Tab-separated table of C-alpha atoms and ligand atoms in Angstrom:
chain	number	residue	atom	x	y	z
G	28	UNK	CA	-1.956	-33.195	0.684
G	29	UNK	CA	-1.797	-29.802	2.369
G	30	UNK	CA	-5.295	-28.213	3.455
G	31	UNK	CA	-5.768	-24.421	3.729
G	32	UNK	CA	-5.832	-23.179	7.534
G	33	UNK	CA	-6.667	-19.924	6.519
G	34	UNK	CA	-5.530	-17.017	4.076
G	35	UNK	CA	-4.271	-13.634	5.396
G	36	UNK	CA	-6.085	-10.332	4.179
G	37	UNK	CA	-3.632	-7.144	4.711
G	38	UNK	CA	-5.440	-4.258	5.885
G	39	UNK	CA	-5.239	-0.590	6.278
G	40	UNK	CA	-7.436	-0.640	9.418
G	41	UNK	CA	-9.084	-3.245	11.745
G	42	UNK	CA	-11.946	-0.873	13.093
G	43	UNK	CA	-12.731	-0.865	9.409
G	44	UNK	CA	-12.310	-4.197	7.878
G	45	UNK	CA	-13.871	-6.105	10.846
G	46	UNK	CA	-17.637	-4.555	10.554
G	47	UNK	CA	-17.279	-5.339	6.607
G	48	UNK	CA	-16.014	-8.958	6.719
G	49	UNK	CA	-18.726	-9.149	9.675
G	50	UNK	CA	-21.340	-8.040	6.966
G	51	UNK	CA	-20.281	-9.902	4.467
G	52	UNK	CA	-19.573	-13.255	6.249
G	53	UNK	CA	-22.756	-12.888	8.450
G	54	UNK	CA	-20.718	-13.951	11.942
G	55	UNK	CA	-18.598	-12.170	13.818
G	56	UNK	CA	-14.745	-12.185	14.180
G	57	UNK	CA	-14.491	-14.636	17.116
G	58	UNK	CA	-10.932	-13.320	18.367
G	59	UNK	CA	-8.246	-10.589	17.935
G	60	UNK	CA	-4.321	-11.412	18.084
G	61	UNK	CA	-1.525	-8.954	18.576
G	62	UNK	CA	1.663	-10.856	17.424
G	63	UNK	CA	4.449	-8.182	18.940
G	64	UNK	CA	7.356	-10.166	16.952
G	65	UNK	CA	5.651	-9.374	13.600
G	66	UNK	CA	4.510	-6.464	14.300
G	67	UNK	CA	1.083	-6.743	13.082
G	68	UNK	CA	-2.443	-6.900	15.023
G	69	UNK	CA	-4.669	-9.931	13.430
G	70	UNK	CA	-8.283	-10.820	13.426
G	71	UNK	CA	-9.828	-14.083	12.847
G	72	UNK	CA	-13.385	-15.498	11.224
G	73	UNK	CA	-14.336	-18.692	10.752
G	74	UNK	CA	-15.025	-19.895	7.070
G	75	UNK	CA	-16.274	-23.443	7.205
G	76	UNK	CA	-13.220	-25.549	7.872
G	77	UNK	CA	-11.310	-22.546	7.087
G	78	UNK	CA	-10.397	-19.156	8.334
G	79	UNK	CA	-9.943	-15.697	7.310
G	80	UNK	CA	-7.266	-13.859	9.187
G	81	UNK	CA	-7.333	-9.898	8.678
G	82	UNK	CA	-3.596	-8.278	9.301
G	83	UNK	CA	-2.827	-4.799	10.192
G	84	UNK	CA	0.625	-3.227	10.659
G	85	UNK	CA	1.210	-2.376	14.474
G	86	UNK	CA	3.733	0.167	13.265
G	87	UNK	CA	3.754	2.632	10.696
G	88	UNK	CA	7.004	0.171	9.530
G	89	UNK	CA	5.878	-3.236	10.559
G	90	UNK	CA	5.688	-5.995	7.679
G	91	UNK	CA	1.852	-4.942	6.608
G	92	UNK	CA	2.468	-1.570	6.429
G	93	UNK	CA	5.514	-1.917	3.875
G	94	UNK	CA	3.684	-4.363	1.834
G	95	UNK	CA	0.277	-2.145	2.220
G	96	UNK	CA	2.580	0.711	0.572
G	97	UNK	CA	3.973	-1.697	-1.985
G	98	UNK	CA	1.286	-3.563	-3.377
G	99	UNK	CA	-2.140	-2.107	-1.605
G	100	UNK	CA	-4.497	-3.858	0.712
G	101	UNK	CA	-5.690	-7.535	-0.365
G	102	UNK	CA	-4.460	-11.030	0.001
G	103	UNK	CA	-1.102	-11.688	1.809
G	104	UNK	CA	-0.883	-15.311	1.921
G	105	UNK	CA	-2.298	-18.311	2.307
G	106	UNK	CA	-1.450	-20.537	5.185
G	107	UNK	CA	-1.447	-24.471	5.364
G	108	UNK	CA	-2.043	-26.888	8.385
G	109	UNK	CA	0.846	-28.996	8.743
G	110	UNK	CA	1.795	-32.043	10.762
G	111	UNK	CA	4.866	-31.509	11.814
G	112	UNK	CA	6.324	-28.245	10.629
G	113	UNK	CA	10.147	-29.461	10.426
G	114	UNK	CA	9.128	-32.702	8.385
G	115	UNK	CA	7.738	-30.109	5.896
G	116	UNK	CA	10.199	-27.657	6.197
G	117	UNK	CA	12.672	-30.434	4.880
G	118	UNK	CA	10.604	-31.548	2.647
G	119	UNK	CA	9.576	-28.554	0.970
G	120	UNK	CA	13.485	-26.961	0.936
G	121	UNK	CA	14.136	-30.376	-0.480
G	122	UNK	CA	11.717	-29.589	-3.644
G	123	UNK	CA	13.629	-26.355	-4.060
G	124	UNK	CA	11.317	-23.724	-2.455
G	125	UNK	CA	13.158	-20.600	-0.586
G	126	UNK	CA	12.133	-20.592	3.504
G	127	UNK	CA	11.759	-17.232	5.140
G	128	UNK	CA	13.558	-18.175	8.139
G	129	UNK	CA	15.149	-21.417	9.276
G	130	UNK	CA	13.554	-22.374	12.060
G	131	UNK	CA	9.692	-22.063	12.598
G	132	UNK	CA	8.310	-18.592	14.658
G	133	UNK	CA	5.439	-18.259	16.988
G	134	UNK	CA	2.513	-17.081	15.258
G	135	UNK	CA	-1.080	-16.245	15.863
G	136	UNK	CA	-3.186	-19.093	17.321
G	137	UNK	CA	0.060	-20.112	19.316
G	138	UNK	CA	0.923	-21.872	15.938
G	139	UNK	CA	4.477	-22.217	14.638
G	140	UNK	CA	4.990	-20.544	11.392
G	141	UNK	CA	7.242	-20.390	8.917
G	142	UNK	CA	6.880	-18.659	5.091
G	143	UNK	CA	7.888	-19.607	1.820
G	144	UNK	CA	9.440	-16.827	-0.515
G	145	UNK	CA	6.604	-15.945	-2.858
G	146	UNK	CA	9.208	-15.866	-6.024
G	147	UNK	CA	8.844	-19.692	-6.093
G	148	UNK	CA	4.953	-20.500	-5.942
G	149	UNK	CA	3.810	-17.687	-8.359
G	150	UNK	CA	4.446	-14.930	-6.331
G	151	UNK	CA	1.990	-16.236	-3.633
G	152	UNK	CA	3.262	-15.725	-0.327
G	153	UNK	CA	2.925	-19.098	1.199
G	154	UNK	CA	2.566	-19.619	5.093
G	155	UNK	CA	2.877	-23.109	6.606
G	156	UNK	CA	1.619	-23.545	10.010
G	157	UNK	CA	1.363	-26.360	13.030
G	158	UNK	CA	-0.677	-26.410	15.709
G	159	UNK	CA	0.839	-26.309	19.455
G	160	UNK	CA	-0.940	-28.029	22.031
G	161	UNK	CA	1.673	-26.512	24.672
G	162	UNK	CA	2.589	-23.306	24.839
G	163	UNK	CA	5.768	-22.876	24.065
G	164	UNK	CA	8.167	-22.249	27.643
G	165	UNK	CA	9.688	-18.913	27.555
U	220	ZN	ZN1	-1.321	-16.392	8.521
């Protein structure tokens, strides 16, 4: 069984979105991410056991922004905590599902990422993630 980590909000603007989700969650975002690789500048709040991670585009072409354009500002994806993330890589290429990339990426948190194409889960962009306890050497 997979358990949501957290499930990515795209936004227009940080400076905006963080006072709102700070009103409407009652706490505050307890830390900001800038992943240069993806382009995109992310903000976190804890939900329970579970997180809400706010993403805006870096660039005026980064990821965000072209999927901002595309489909408007709401939910991107939802991520899930894995074990290992090459076990489930295997596992879930194995059940037919489309990876983003073939080996995992660095993401926020110092987690390694990797996406599932959205056309086979319902066009839900799905993000599975493992946690590093080193970071990774350069
Ligand atoms: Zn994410």
């Amino acid at each position: 069984m997979l358990e949501i980590d957290h499930i990515g909000i795209a936004v227009n603007s940080l400076s905006t979105s963080i006072p709102l989700f700070e009103k409407l969650l009652n706490s505050q975002c307890y830390k900001m991410e800038k992943i240069d690789s993806e382009n995109v500048t992310t903000a976190f709040f804890k939900t329970g056991e579970t997180k809400l991670e706010l993403l805006e585009s870096s660039t005026d072409d980064g990821i965000i922004a072209k999927y901002i354009a595309k489909k408007g500002e709401g939910i991107h994806h939802i991520a899930f905590e894995v074990a290992d993330i090459f076990v489930e890589m295997e596992r879930l290429k194995g059940e037919g599902f489309t990876l983003l990339s073939e080996q995992p990426k660095v993401g926020a948190d110092n987690k390694l990422v990797c996406f599932l194409h959205p056309k086979d889960s319902n066009s839900v962009l799905i993000e599975i993630c493992q946690t590093q306890n080193q970071p990774p050497s350069p």
